[in-house]
Coordinates of C-alpha atoms in Angstrom, one line a residue:
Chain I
X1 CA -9.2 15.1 -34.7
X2 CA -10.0 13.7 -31.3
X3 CA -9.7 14.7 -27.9
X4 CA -8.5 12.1 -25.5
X5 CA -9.0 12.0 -22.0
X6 CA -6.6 9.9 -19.8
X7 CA -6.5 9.1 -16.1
X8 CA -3.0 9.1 -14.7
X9 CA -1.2 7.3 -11.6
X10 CA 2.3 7.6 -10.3
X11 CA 4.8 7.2 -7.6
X12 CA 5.8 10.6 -7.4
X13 CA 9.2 9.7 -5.8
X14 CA 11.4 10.4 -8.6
X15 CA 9.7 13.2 -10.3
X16 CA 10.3 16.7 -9.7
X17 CA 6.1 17.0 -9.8
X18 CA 4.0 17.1 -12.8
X19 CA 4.6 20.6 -15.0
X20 CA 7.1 20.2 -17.7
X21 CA 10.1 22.3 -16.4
X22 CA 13.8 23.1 -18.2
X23 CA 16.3 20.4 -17.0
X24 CA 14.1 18.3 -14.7
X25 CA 12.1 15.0 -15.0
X26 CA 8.6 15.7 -14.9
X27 CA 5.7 13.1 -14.9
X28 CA 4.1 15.3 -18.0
X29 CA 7.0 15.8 -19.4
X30 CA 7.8 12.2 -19.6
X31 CA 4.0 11.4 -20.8
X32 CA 4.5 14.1 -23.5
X33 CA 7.4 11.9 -24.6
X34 CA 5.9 8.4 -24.8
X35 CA 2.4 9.9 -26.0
X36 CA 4.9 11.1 -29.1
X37 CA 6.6 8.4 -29.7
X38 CA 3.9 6.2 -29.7
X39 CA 1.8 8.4 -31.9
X40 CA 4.7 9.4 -34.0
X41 CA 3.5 12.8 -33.5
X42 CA 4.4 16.1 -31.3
X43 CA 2.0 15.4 -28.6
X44 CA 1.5 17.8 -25.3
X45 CA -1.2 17.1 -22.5
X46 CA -3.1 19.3 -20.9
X47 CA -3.0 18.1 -17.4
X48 CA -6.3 19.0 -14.4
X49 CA -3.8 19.0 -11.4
X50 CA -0.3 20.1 -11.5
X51 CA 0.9 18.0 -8.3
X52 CA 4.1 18.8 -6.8
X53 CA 7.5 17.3 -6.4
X54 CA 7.1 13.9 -4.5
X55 CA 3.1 14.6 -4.9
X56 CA 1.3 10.9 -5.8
X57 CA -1.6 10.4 -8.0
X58 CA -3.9 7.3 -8.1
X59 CA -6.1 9.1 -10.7
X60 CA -4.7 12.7 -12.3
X61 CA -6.1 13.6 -16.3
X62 CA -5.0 14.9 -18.7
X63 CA -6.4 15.5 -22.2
X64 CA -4.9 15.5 -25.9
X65 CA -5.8 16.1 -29.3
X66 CA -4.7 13.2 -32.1
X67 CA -5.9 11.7 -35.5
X68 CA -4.5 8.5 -34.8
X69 CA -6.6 5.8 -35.7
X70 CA -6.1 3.5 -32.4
X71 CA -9.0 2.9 -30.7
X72 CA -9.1 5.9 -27.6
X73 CA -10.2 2.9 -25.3
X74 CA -6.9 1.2 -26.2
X75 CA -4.5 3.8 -26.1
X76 CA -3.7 3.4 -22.5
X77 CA -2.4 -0.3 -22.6
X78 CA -0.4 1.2 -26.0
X79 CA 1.5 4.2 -24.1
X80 CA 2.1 2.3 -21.0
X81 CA 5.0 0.6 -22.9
X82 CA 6.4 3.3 -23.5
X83 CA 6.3 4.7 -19.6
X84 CA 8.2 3.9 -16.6
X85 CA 7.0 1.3 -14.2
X86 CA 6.4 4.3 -11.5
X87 CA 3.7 5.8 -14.3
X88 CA 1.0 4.3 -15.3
X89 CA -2.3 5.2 -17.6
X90 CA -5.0 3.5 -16.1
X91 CA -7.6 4.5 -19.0
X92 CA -8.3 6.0 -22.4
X93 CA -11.7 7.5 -23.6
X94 CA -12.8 10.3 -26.4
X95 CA -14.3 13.5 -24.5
X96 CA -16.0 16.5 -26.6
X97 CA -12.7 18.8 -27.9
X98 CA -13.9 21.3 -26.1
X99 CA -13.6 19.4 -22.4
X100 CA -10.8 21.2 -20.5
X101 CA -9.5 19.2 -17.8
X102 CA -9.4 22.4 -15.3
X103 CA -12.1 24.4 -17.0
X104 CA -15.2 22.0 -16.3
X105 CA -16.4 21.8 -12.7
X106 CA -15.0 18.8 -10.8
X107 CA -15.0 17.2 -7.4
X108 CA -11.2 16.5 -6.9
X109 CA -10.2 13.6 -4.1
X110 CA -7.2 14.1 -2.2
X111 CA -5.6 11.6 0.4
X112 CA -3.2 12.2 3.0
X113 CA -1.4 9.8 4.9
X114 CA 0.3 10.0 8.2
X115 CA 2.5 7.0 9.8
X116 CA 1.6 7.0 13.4
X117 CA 4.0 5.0 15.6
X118 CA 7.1 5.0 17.7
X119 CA 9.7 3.8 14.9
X120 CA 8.5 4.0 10.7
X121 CA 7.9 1.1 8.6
X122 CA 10.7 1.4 5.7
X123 CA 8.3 0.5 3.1
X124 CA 5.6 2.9 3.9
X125 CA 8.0 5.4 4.0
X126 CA 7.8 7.0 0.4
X127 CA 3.4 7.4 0.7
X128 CA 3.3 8.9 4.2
X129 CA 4.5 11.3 6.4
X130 CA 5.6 9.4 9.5
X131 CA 4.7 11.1 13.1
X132 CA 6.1 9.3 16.6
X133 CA 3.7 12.3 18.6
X134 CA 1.2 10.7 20.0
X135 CA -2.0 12.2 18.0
X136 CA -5.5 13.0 19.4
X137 CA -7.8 11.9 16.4
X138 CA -11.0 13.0 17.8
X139 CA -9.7 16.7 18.1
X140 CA -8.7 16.1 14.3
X141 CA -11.6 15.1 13.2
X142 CA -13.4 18.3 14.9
X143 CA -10.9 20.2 13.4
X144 CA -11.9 19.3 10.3
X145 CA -15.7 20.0 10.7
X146 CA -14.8 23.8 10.4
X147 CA -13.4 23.3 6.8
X148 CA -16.4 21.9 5.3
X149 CA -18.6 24.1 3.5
X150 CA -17.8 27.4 1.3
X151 CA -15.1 28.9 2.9
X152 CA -12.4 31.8 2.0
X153 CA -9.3 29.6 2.1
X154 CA -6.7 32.4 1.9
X155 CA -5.2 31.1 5.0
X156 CA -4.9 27.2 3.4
X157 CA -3.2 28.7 0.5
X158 CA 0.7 29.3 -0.4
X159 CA 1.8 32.7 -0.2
X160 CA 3.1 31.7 -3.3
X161 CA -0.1 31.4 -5.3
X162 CA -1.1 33.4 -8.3
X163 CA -4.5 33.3 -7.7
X164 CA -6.6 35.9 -6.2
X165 CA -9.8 34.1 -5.6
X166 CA -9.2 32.1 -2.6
X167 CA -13.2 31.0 -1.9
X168 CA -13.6 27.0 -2.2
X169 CA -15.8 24.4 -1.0
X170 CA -14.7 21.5 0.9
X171 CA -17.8 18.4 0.5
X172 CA -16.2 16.5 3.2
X173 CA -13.0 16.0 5.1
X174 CA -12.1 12.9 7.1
X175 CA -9.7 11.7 9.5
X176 CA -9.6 8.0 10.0
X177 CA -7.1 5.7 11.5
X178 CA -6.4 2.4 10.4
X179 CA -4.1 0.5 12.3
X180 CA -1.1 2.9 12.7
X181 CA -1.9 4.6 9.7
X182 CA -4.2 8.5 9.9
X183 CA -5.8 9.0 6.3
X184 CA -7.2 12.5 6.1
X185 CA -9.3 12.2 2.9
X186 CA -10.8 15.5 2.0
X187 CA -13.1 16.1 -1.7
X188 CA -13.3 19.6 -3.0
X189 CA -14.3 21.5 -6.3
X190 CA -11.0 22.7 -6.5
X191 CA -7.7 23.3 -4.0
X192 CA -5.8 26.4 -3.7
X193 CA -1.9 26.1 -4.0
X194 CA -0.8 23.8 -1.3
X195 CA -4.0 24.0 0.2
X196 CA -4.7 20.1 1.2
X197 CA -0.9 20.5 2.6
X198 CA -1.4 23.3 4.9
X199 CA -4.9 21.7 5.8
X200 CA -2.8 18.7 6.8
X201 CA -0.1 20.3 8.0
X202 CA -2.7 22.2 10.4
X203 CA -4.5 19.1 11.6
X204 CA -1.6 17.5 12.4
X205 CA -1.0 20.6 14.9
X206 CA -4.5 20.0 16.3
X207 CA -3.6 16.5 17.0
X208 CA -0.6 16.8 18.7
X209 CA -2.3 19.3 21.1
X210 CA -0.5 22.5 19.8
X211 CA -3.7 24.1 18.4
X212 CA -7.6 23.5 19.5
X213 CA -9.9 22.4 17.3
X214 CA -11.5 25.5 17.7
X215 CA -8.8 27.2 16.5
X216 CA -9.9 26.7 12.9
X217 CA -12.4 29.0 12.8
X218 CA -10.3 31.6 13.8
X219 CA -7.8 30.6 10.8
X220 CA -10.0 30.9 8.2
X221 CA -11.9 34.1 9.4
X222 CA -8.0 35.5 9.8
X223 CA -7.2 34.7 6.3
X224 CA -3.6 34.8 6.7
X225 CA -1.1 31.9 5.2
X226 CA 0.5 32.7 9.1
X227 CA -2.3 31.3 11.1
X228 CA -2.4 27.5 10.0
X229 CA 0.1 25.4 10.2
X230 CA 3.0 24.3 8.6
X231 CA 3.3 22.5 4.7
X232 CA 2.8 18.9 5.5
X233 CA 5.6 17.4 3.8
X234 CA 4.8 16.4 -0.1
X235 CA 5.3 12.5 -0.1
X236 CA 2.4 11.8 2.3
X237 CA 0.0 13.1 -0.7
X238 CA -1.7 11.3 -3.2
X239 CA -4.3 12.5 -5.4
X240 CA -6.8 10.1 -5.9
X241 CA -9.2 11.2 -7.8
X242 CA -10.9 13.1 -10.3
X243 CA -14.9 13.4 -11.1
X244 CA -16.1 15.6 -13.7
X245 CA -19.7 17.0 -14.2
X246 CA -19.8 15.4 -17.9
X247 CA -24.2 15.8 -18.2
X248 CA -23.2 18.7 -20.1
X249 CA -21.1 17.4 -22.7
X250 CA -23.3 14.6 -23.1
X251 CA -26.2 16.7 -23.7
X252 CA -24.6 17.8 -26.9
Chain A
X1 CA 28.9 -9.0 27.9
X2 CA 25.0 -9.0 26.9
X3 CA 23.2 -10.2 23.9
X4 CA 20.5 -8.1 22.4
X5 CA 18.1 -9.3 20.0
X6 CA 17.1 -7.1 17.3
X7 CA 13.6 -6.9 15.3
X8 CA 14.5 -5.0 11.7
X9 CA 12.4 -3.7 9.2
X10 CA 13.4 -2.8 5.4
X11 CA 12.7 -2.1 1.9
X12 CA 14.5 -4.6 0.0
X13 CA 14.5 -2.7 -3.5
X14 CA 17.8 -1.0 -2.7
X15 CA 20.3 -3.9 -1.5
X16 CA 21.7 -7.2 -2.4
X17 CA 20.0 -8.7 0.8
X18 CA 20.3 -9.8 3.9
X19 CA 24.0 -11.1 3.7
X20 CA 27.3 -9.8 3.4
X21 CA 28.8 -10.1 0.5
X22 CA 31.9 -8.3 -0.8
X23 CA 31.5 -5.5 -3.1
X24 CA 27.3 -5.2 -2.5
X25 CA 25.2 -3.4 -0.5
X26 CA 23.6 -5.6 2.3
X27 CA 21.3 -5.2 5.1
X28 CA 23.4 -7.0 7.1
X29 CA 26.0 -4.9 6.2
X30 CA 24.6 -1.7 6.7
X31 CA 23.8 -2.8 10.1
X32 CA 26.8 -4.3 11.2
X33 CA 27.9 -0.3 10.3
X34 CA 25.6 1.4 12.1
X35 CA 26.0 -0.9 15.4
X36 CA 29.7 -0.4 15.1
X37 CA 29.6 3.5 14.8
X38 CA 27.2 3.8 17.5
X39 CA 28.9 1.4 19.9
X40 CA 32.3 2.2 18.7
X41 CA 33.2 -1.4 18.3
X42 CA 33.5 -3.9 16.0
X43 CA 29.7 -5.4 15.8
X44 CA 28.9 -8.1 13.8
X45 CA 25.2 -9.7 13.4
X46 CA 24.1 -12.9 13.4
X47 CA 20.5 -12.8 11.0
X48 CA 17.8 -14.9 11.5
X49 CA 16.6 -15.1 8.0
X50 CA 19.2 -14.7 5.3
X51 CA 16.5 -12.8 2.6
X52 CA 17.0 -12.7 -0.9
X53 CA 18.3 -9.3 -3.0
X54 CA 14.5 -7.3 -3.2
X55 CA 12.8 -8.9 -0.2
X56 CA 11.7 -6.7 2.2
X57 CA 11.2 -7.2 5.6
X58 CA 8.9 -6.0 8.6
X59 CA 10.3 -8.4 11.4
X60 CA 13.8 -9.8 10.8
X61 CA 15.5 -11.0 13.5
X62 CA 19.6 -10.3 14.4
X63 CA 21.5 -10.5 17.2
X64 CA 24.8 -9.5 18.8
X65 CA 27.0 -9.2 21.7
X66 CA 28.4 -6.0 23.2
X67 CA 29.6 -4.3 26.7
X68 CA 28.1 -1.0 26.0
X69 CA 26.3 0.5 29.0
X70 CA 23.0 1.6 26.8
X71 CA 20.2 0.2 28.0
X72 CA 19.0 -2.7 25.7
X73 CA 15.5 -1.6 25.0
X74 CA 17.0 1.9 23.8
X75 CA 19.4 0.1 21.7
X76 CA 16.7 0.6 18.5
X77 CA 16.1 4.7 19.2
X78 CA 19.9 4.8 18.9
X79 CA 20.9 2.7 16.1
X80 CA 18.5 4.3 13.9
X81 CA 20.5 7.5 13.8
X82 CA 23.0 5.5 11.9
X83 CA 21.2 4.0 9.6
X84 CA 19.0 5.0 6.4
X85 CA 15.5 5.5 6.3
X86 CA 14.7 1.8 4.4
X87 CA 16.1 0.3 7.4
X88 CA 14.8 0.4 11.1
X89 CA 15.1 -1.5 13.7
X90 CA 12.1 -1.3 15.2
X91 CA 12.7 -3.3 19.1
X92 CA 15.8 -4.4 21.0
X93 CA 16.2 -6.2 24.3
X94 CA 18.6 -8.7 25.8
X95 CA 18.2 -12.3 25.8
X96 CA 20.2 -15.2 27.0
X97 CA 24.0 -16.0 25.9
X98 CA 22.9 -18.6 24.2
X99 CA 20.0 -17.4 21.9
X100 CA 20.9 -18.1 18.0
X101 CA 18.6 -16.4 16.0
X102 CA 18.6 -19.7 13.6
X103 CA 19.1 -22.3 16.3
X104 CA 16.2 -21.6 18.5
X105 CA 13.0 -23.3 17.4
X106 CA 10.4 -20.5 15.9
X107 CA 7.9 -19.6 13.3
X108 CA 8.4 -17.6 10.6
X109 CA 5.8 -15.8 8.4
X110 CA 5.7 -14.7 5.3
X111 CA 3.6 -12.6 3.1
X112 CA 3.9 -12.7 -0.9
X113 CA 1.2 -9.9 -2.5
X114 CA 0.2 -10.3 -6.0
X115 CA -1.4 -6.8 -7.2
X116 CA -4.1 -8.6 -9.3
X117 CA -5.8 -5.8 -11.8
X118 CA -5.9 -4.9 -15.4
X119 CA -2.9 -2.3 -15.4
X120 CA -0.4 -1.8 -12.2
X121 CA -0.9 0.5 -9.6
X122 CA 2.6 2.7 -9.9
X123 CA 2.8 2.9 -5.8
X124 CA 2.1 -0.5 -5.3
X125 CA 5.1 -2.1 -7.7
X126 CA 7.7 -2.1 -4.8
X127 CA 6.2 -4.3 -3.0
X128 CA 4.0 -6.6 -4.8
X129 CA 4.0 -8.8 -8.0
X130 CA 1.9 -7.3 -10.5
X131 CA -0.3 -10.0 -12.5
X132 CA -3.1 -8.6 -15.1
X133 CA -4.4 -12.4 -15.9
X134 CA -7.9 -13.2 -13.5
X135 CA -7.0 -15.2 -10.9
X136 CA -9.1 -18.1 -9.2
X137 CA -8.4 -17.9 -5.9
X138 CA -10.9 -20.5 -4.9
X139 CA -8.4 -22.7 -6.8
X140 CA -5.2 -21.2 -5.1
X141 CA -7.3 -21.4 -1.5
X142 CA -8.0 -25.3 -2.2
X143 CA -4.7 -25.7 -3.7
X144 CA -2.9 -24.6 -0.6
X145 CA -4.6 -27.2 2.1
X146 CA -2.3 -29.6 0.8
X147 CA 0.6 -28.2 1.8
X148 CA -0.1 -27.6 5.7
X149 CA 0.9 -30.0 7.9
X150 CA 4.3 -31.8 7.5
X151 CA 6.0 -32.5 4.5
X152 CA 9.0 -33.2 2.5
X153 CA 9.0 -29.6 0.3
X154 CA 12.0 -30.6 -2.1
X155 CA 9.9 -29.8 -4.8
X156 CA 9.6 -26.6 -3.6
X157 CA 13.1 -25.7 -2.8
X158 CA 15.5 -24.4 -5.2
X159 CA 18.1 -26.8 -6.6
X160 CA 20.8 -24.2 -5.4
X161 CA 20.1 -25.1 -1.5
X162 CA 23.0 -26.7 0.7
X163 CA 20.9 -28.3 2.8
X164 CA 19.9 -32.2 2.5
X165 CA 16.9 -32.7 4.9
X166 CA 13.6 -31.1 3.0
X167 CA 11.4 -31.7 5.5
X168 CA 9.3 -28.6 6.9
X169 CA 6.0 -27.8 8.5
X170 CA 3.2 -25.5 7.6
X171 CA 1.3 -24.4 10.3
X172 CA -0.8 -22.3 8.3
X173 CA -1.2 -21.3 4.4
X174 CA -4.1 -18.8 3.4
X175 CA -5.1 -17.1 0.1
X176 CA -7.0 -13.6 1.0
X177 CA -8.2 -10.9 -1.4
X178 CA -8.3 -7.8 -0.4
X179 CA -9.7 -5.3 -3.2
X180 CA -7.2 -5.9 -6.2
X181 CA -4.6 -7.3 -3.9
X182 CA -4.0 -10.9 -3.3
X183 CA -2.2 -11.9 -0.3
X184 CA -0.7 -15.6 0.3
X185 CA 0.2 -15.9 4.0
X186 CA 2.4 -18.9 5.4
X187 CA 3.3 -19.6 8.7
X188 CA 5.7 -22.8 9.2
X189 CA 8.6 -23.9 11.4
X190 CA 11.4 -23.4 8.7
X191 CA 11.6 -22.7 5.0
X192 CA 13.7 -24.0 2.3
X193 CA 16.0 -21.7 0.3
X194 CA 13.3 -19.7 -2.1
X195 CA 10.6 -22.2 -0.9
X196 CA 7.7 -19.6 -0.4
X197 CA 8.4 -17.9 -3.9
X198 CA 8.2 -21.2 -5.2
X199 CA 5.0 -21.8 -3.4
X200 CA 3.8 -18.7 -4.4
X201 CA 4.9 -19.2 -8.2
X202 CA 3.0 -22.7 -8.2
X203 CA -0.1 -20.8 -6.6
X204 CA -0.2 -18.4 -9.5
X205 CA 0.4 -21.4 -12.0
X206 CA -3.1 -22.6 -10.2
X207 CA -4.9 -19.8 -10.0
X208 CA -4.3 -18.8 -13.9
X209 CA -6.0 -22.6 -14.4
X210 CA -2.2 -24.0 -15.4
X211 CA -2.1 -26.6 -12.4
X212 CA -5.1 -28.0 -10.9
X213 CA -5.5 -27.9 -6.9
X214 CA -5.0 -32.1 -7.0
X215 CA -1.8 -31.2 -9.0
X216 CA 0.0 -30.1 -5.6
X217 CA -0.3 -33.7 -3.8
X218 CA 1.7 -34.9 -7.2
X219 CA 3.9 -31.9 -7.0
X220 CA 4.8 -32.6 -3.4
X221 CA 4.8 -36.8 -3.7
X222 CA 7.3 -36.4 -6.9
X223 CA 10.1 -34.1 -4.5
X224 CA 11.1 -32.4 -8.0
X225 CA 11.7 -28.8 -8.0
X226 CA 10.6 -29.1 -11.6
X227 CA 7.0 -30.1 -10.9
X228 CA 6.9 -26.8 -8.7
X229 CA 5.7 -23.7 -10.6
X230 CA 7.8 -20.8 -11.3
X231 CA 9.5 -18.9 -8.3
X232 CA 7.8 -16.1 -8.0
X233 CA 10.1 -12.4 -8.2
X234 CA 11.3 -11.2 -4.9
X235 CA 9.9 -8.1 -4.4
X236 CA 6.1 -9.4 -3.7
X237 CA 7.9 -11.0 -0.3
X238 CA 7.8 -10.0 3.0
X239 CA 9.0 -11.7 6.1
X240 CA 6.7 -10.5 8.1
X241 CA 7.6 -11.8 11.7
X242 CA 9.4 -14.3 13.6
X243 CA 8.0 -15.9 16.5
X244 CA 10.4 -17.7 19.0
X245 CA 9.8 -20.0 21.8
X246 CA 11.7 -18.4 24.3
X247 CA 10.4 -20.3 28.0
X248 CA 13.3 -22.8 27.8
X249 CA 15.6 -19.4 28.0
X250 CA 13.3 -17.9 30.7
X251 CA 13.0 -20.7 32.8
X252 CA 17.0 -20.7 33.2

C-alpha cells in the first residue's frame, strides 16, 4: 500500500467547493470518481483545504492510499484523462502513510484578487472581485501590517466555524497593484473558516476610506466576527499554495 | 441624430460570435438588445471586427445611430445594465455621421496566448491555447520578421474568405514569454478571415521544430493556404484594440 500525495488546481466556477456533499458537484467528489475509475478501485482523498463554492486553487493536496503498480510520479498525467478541463493534477509523489494533509504543519498561500476600474474586463470576471471605488492601497497595505504575527483571529473567522481555537499566525500579507489589478497575497500556518475572506473583505473597507488602518488593531483585540468587514465574495480567491514541513518524514 | 462609437469587451466562450445569425447567440446580438431596451428603439450595430465563435475581445469596436437625449459618454454606464456580465462596453462617445467602424483606416491588434507547460493551468484554459510540447521561441521570434511589412497573406487566409485582394500590412509581430505563457502580438492595417490563427498555428508548427523560420518567406511567396500551419483554436485570441485615424473627421 502506498500513500499518494497530489497537488490539485481548478477553476472553481462550476463547483459547489471541494467537500463531497449529497446532490452537488464537488471538485473531490469528482477526483474521487476519476481516481476510481482509473485505479479500478473505491478511491477517497483526503483533501488539506476544503475551499468553498466558486473558491480557486492553483495548488490544493490531497492524499490517498493504492496498491496500484503505476509509477506515483505518473499518476497525475494518468487521472487527468479522466477529469474535466476546469481540474487538473499538476503532480503525483509517494509520502510516508502516515502524512496527513491537515495534520502536518504547513505554510498555506492564499491569493486574492480585486478588479480595480470604472467598468470590469469580462474575462477577468470569474478570478476577481471587481471594485469601481476608487481604493487607497497605501492605507491597505498598513492595514495589513496589524495582521501579521500570532494573533487571536476570532474576529477573521465565520460565526459559522466549528473551531474553538481561533489563534493563527499570518508570515506575511501583501497588497500589490498591478495594473488595474489589487492582489492581496497573504501565507499562514493555517486559516480559520472564511478567514482570508473577511481579511479581504476588511481591507477592502480600509481602502475605500470606510475604516482606518488603525482600525485593525481594534478588530482583532475585539474578537468579534462583527468588527471586520464583510465576506469578500468567493470567486476573487484562489489558493495557491501549499508547503509542508516534510524534514520529519524524511528523517524516518 | 448622433452616432456613438462603442469600445466592447467579452468573453467569447459563451456565444457564436460577433455576428448575427439566426437561431445563435451573438455578441452582436446581445447588444443590439440591450441598446434597444435601453433606448427604447430599434438599435442595430455596425461591428468593427466580425470575431469568430470563442474569441474574446477587450476593445471591439461598434457603432450606431440614435436620437436619445443621454449623453454619449454615459451611453456605456447605461447599456451595461442590460447586458450580461461577459459583455461590457467599456467607452462611448459620438463621432461623425460618417464614421464606419470598417471603412475608416485603423489598426487592429491582436493577442493569441499559448499556455506553454507540462499540464494546463485549469484557470487559464478560457483564454489561452494550451500546448505541453517545448516551444523555441527564438524560432517563432525569427520566424515572425518575415511577415512585417507588406504582403500578400493568401497563404495565411482561410480558403472560406469572400474577399479577393490578400494584401495586408504588419506593422508589428512579436513573440514574448511571460512565465509559462507565450504571447504572439500583431498589430497590422487589416486582417484576412482567420489570418492571425493561422499565423499563430504556423508559429507553433515553428516553434515545435516542424517549419524552419526560412520556411515562412516560402510559405508567404507560394500564396497557398496549404503551406500555412494549422489555424490555431479560437479561444487563445483576443482582439485587443482598435486604433483609428480619426483627424480627417476632426478636421471637418
Amino acid at each position: 500500500m502506498k500513500r499518494i500525495k497530489l497537488v490539485i488546481a481548478y477553476d472553481g466556477t462550476n463547483y459547489s467547493g471541494w467537500q463531497v456533499q449529497p446532490g452537488k458537484t464537488t471538485i473531490e467528489g469528482v477526483v474521487n470518481k476519476a481516481l476510481s475509475e482509473l485505479l479500478n478501485e473505491e478511491i477517497t482523498v483526503i483533501g488539506a483545504s476544503r475551499t468553498d463554492a466558486g473558491v480557486h486553487a492553483k495548488g490544493n493536496v490531497a492524499v490517498f492510499d493504492t496498491n496500484s503498480p503505476i509509477p506515483p510520479e505518473k499518476i497525475c498525467y494518468a487521472v487527468n484523462r479522466y477529469l474535466p478541463w476546469d481540474i487538473r493534477v499538476l503532480s503525483s509523489m509517494e509520502v510516508p502513510a502516515d502524512f496527513h494533509p491537515r495534520k502536518v504543519n504547513s505554510k498555506k498561500t492564499y491569493e486574492y484578487k480585486i478588479m480595480n476600474r470604472e467598468i470590469a474586463i469580462p474575462t477577468e470576471r470569474l478570478y476577481s472581485y471587481f471594485i469601481y471605488y476608487n481604493m487607497d492601497i497605501k492605507a491597505m497595505q498598513e492595514a495589513a501590517k496589524y495582521l501579521i504575527g500570532e494573533h487571536d483571529f476570532k474576529s477573521f473567522c465565520s460565526v459559522k466555524t466549528q473551531v474553538s481555537e481561533t489563534v493563527r499566525t499570518i508570515y506575511s500579507l501583501n497588497v500589490d497593484k498591478y495594473g488595474e489589478m489589487i492582489k492581496i497575497t497573504v501565507t499562514g500556518n493555517g486559516f480559520l473558516y472564511n478567514m482570508v475572506r473577511i481579511i479581504a473583505g476588511t481591507l477592502i473597507e480600509v481602502g475605500r476610506g470606510l475604516k482606518t488602518p488603525e482600525d485593525m488593531d481594534k478588530i482583532l483585540k475585539g474578537r468579534n466576527r462583527r468588527l471586520a468587514g464583510p465576506t469578500a465574495p468567493a470567486h476573487g480567491l484562489t489558493l495557491v499554495g501549499i508547503e509542508y514541513d516534510m524534514d520529519a518524514f524524511l528523517l524516518e
